[in-house]
PDB file of C-alpha atoms in Angstrom:
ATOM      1  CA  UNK A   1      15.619 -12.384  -5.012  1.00 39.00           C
ATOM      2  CA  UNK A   2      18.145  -9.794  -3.285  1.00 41.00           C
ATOM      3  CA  UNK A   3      16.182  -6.944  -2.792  1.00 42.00           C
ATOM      4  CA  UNK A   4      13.733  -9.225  -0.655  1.00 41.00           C
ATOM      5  CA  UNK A   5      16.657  -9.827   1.880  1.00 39.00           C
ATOM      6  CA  UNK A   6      17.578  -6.165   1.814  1.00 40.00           C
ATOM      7  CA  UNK A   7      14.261  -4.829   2.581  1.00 44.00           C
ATOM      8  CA  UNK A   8      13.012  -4.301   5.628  1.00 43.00           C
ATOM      9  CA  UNK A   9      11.112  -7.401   7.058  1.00 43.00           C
ATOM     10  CA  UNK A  10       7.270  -8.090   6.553  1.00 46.00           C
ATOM     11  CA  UNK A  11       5.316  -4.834   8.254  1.00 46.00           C
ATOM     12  CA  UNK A  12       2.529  -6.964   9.601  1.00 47.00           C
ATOM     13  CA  UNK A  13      -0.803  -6.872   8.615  1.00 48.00           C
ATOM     14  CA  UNK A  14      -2.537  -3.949   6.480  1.00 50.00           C
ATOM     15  CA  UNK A  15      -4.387  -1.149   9.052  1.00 51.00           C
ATOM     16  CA  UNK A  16      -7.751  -0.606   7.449  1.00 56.00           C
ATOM     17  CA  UNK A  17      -8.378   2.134   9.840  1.00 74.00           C
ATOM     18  CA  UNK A  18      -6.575   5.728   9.839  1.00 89.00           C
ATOM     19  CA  UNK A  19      -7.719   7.013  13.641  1.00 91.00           C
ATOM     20  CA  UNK A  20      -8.156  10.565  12.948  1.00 94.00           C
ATOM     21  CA  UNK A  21     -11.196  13.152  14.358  1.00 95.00           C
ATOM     22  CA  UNK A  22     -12.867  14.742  12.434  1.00 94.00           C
ATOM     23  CA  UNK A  23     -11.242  18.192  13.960  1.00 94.00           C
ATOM     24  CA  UNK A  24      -7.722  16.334  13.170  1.00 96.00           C
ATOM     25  CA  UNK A  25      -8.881  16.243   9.434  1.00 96.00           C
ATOM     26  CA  UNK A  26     -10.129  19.555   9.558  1.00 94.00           C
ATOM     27  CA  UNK A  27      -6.403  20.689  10.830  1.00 95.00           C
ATOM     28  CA  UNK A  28      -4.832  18.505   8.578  1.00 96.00           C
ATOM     29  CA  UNK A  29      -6.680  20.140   5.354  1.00 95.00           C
ATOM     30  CA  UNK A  30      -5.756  23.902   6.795  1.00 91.00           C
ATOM     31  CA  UNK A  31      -2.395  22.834   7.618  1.00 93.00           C
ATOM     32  CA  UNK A  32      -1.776  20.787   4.059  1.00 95.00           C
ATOM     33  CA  UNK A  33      -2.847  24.323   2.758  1.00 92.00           C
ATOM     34  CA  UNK A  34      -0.563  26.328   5.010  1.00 90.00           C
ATOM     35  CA  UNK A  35       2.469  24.619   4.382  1.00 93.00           C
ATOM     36  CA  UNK A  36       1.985  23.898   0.315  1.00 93.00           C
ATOM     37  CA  UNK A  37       2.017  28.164   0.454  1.00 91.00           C
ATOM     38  CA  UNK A  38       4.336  28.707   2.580  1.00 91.00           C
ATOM     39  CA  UNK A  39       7.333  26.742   1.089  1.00 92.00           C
ATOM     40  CA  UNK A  40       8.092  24.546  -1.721  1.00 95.00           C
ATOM     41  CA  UNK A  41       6.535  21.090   0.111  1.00 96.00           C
ATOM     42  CA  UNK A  42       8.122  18.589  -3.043  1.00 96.00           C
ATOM     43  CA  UNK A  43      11.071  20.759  -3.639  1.00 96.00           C
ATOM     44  CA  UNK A  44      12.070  21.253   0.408  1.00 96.00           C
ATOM     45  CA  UNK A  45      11.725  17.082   0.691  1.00 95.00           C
ATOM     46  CA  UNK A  46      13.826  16.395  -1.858  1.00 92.00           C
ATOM     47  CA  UNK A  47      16.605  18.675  -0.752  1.00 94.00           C
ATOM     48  CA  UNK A  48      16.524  16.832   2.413  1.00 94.00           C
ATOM     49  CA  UNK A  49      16.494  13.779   0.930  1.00 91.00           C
ATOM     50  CA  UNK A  50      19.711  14.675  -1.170  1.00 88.00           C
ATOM     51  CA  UNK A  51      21.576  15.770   1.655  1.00 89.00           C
ATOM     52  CA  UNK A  52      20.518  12.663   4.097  1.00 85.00           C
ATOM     53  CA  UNK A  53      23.189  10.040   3.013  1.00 77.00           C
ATOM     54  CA  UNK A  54      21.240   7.460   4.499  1.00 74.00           C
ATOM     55  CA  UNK A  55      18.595   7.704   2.221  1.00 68.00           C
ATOM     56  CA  UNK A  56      21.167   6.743  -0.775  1.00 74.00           C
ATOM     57  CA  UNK A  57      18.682   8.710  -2.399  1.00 78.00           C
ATOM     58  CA  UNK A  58      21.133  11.223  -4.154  1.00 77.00           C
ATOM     59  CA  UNK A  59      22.370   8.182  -5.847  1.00 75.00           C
ATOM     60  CA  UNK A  60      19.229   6.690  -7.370  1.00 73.00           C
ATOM     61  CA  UNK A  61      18.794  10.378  -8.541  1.00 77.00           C
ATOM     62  CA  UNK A  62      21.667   9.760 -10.421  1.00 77.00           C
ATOM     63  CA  UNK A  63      21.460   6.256 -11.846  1.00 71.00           C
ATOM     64  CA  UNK A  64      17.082   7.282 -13.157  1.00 66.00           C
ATOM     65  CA  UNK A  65      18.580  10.283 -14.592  1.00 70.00           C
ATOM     66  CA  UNK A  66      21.973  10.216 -15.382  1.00 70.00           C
ATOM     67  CA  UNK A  67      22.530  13.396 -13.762  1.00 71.00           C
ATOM     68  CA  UNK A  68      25.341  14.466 -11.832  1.00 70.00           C
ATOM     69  CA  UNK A  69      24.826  16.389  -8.522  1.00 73.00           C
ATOM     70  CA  UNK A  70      28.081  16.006  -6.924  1.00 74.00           C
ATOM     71  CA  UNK A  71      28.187  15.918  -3.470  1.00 77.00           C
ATOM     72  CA  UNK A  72      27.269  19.965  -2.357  1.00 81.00           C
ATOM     73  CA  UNK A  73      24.313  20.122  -0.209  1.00 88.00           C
ATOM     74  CA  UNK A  74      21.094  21.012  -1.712  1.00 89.00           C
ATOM     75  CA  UNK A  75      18.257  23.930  -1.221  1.00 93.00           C
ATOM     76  CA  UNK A  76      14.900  23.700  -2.603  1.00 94.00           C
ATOM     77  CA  UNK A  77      16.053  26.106  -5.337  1.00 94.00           C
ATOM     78  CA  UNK A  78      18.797  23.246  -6.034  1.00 90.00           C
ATOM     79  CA  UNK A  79      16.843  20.653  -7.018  1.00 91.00           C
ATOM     80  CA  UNK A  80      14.214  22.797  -9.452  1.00 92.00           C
ATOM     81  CA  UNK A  81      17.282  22.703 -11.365  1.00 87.00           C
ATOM     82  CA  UNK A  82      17.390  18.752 -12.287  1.00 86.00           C
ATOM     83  CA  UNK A  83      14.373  17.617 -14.301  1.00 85.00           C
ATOM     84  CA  UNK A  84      14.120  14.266 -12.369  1.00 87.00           C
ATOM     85  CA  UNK A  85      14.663  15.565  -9.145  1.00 86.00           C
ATOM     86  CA  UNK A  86      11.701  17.954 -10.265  1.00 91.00           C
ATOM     87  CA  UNK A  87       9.521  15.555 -10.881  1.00 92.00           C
ATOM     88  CA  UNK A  88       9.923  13.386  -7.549  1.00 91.00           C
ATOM     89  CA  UNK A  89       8.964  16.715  -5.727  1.00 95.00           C
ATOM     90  CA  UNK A  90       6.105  17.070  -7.760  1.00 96.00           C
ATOM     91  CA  UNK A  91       4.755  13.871  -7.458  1.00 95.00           C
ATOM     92  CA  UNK A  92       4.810  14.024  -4.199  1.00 95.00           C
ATOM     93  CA  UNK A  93       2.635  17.112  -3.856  1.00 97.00           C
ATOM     94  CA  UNK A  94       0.276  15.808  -6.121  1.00 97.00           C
ATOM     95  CA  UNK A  95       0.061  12.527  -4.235  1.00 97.00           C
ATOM     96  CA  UNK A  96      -0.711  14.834  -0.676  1.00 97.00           C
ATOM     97  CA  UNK A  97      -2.898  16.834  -2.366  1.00 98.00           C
ATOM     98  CA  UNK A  98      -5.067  13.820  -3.411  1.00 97.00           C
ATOM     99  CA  UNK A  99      -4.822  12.294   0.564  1.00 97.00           C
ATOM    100  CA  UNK A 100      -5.612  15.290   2.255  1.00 97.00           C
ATOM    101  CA  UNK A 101      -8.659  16.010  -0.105  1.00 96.00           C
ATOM    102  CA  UNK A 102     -10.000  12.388   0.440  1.00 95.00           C
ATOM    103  CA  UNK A 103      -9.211  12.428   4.481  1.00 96.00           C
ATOM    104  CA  UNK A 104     -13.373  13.473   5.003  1.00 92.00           C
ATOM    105  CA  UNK A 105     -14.831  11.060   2.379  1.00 92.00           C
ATOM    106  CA  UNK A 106     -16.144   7.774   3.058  1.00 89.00           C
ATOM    107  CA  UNK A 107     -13.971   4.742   3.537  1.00 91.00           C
ATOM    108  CA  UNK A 108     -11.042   7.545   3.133  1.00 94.00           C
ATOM    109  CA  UNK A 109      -8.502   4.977   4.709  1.00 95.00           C
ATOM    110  CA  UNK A 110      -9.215   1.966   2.522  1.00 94.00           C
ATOM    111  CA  UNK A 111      -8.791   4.684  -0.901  1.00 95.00           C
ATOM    112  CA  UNK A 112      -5.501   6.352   0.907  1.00 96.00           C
ATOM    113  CA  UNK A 113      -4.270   2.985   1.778  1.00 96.00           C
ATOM    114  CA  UNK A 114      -4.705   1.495  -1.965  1.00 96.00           C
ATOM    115  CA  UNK A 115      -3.090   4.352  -3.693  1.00 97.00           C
ATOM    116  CA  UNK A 116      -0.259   4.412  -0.858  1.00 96.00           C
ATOM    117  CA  UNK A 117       0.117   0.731  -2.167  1.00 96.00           C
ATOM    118  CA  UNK A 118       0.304   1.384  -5.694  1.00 96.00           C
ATOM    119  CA  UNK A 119       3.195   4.129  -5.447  1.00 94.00           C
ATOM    120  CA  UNK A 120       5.031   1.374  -3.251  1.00 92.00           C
ATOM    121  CA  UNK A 121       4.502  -1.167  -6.192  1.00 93.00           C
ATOM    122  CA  UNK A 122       5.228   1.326  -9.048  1.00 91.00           C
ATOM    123  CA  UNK A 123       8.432   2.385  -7.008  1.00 86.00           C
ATOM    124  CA  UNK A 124       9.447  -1.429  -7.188  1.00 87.00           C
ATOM    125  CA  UNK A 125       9.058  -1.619 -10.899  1.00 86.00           C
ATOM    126  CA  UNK A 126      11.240   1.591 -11.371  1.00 81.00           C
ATOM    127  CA  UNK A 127      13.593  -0.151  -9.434  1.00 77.00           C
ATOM    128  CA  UNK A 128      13.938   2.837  -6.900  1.00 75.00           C
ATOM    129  CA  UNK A 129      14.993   0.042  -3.826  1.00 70.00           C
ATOM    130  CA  UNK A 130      13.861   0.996  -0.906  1.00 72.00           C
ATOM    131  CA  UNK A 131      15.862  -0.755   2.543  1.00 75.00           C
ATOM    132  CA  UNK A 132      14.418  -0.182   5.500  1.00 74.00           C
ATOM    133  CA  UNK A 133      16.509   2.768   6.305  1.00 79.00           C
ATOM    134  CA  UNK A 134      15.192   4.508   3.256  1.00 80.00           C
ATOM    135  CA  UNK A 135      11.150   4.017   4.334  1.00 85.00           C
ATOM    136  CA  UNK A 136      12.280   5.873   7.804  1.00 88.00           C
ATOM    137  CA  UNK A 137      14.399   8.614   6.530  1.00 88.00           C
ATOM    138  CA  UNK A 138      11.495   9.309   4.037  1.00 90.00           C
ATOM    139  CA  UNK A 139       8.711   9.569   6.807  1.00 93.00           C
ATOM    140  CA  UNK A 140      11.032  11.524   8.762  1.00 93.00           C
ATOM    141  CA  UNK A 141      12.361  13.836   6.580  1.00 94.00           C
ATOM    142  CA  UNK A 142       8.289  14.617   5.055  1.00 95.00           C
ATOM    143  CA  UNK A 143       7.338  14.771   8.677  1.00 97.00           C
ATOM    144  CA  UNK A 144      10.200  17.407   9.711  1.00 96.00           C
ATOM    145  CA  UNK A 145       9.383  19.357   6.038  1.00 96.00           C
ATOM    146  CA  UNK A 146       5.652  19.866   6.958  1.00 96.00           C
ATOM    147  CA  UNK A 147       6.325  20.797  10.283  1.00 95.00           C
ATOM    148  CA  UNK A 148       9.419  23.601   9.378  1.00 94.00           C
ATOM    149  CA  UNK A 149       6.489  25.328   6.629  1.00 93.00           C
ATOM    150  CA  UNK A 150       4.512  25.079   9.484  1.00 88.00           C
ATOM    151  CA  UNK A 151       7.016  27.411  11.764  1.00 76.00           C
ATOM    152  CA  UNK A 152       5.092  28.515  14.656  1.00 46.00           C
ATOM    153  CA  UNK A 153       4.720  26.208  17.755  1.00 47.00           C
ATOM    154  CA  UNK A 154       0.704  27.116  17.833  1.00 48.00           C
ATOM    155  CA  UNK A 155      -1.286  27.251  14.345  1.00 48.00           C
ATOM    156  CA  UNK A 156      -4.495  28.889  14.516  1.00 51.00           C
ATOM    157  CA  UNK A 157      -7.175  28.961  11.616  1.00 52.00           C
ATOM    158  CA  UNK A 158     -10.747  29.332  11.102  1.00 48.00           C
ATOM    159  CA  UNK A 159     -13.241  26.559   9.381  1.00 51.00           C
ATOM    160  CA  UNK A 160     -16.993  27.157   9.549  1.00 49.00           C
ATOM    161  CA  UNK A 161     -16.686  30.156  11.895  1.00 47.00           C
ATOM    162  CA  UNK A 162     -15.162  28.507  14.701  1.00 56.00           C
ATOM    163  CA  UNK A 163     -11.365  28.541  15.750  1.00 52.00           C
ATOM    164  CA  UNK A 164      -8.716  25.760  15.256  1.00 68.00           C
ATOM    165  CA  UNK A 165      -5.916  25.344  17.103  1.00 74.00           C
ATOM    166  CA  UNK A 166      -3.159  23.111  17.794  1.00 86.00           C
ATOM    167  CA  UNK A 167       0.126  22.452  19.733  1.00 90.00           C
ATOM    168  CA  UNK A 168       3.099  21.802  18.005  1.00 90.00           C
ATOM    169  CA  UNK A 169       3.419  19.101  19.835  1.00 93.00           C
ATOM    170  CA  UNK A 170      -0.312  17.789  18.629  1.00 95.00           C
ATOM    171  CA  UNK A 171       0.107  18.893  15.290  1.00 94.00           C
ATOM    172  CA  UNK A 172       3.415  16.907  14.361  1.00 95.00           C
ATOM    173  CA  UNK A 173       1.454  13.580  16.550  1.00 96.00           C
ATOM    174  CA  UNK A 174      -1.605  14.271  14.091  1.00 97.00           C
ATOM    175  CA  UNK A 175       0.697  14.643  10.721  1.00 97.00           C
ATOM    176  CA  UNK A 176       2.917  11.760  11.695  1.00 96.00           C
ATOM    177  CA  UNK A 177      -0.379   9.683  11.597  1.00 96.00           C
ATOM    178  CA  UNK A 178      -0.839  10.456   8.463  1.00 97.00           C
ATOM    179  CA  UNK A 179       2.438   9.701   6.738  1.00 97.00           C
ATOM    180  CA  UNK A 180       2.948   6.205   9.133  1.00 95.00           C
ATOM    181  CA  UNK A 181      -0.256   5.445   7.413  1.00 96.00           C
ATOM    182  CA  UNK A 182       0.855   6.206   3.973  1.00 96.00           C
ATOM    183  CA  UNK A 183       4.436   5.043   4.331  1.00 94.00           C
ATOM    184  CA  UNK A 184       3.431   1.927   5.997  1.00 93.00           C
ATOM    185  CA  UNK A 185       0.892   1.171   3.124  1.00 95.00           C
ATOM    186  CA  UNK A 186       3.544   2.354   0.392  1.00 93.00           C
ATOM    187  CA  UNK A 187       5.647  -0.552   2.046  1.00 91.00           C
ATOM    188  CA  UNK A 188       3.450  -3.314   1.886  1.00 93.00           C
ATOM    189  CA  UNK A 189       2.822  -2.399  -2.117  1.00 93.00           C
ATOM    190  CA  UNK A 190       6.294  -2.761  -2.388  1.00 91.00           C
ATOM    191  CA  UNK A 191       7.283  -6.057  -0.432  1.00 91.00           C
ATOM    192  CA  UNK A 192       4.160  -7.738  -2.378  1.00 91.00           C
ATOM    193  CA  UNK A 193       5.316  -6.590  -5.758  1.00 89.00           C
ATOM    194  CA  UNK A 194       8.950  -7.672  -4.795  1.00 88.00           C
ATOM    195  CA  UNK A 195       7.264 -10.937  -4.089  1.00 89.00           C
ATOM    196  CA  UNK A 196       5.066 -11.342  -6.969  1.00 83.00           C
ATOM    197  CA  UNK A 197       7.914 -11.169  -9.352  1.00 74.00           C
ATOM    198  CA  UNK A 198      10.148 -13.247  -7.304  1.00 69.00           C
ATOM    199  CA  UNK A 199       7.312 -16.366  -7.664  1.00 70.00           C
ATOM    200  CA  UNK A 200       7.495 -14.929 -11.102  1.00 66.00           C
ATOM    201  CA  UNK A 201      11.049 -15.390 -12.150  1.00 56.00           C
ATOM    202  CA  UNK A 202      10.982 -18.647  -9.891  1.00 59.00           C
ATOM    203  CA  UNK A 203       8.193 -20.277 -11.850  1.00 56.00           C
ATOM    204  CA  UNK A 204       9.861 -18.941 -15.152  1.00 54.00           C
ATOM    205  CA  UNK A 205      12.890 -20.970 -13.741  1.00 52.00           C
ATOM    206  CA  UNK A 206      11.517 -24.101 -12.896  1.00 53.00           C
ATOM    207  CA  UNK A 207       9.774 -24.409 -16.378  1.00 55.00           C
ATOM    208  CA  UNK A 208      12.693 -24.039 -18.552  1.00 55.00           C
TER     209      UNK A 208
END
């Protein structure tokens, strides 16, 4: 099957640990919250996306929709205006908002890590193809989103009386964590739904 030979190769084996303190998930949850009200988390992404050509992701806009968005750059603004472009950057504030809230539970990383999986699956049966250039401009451009709500180089917050506070340098090692974890999970949903439907259609094959 193609889209096995254009993805990126086989990310080695699943990480059943996410190696985060318990202040880092404290941060994370106060910075999650900062950033969703400061800017437009979904909306901002998207935009980014759009105006990344290496993401090709402007075109598979195009082909799930049939929308035309021409080739201006984008704001966040821009892309409240296209229903499917609206909906991406929803779901993907919806899906955050589930991870962070999870990030103190038990066995946190073994729930993030399945649902990660099943949005890299459910991406393969849309047929949204993801190369390996696409899973790195995505990680990168969420990454560099969170961090520009963010603004300041020091964030300082309060939790249980006592004060947080965090580099920018720390915070953007913590957050990219996170998303590598995600991402990397989102992959390997992918790649083994690729897989299961190319022994699929080659077992369909070989019985006709």
């Amino acid at each position: 099957m193609s889209i096995m030979k254009e993805c990126s190769s086989d990310p080695g084996p699943a990480r059943s640990t996410l190696n985060i303190t318990p202040f880092e998930i404290r941060y994370l949850k106060y910075s999650w919250e900062k950033a969703s009200s400061t800017m437009d988390i979904g909306c901002e992404l998207v935009a980014r996306l759009l105006n990344d050509n290496r993401t090709r992701f402007r075109a598979l806009i195009e082909s799930h929709s049939g929308d035309l968005l021409g080739s201006a750059n984008f704001a966040a603004e821009d892309v409240k205006k296209f229903r499917r472009a609206r909906s991406v950057a929803h779901g993907v504030v919806m899906f955050f908002n589930q991870v962070i809230s999870e990030l103190d539970e038990p066995n946190s990383a073994d729930f993030i890590a399945v649902i990660s999986q099943r949005l890299g699956a459910s991406h393969f049966r849309m047929k949204v193809w993801f190369q390996a250039e696409n899973w790195l401009c995505v990680k990168n451009c969420l990454l560099d989103t969170i961090m520009a709500a963010l603004q300041v180089k020091k964030t300082t917050s309060f939790a249980c009386g006592k004060t947080i506070s965090m580099s920018d340098k720390k915070a953007r090692e913590v957050w990219y964590k996170v998303i590598q974890f995600v991402i990397q999970n989102m992959k390997r949903g992918f790649l083994a739904e690729a897989l299961s439907a190319d022994n699929t259609s080659t077992s369909s094959s070989s019985s006709e």
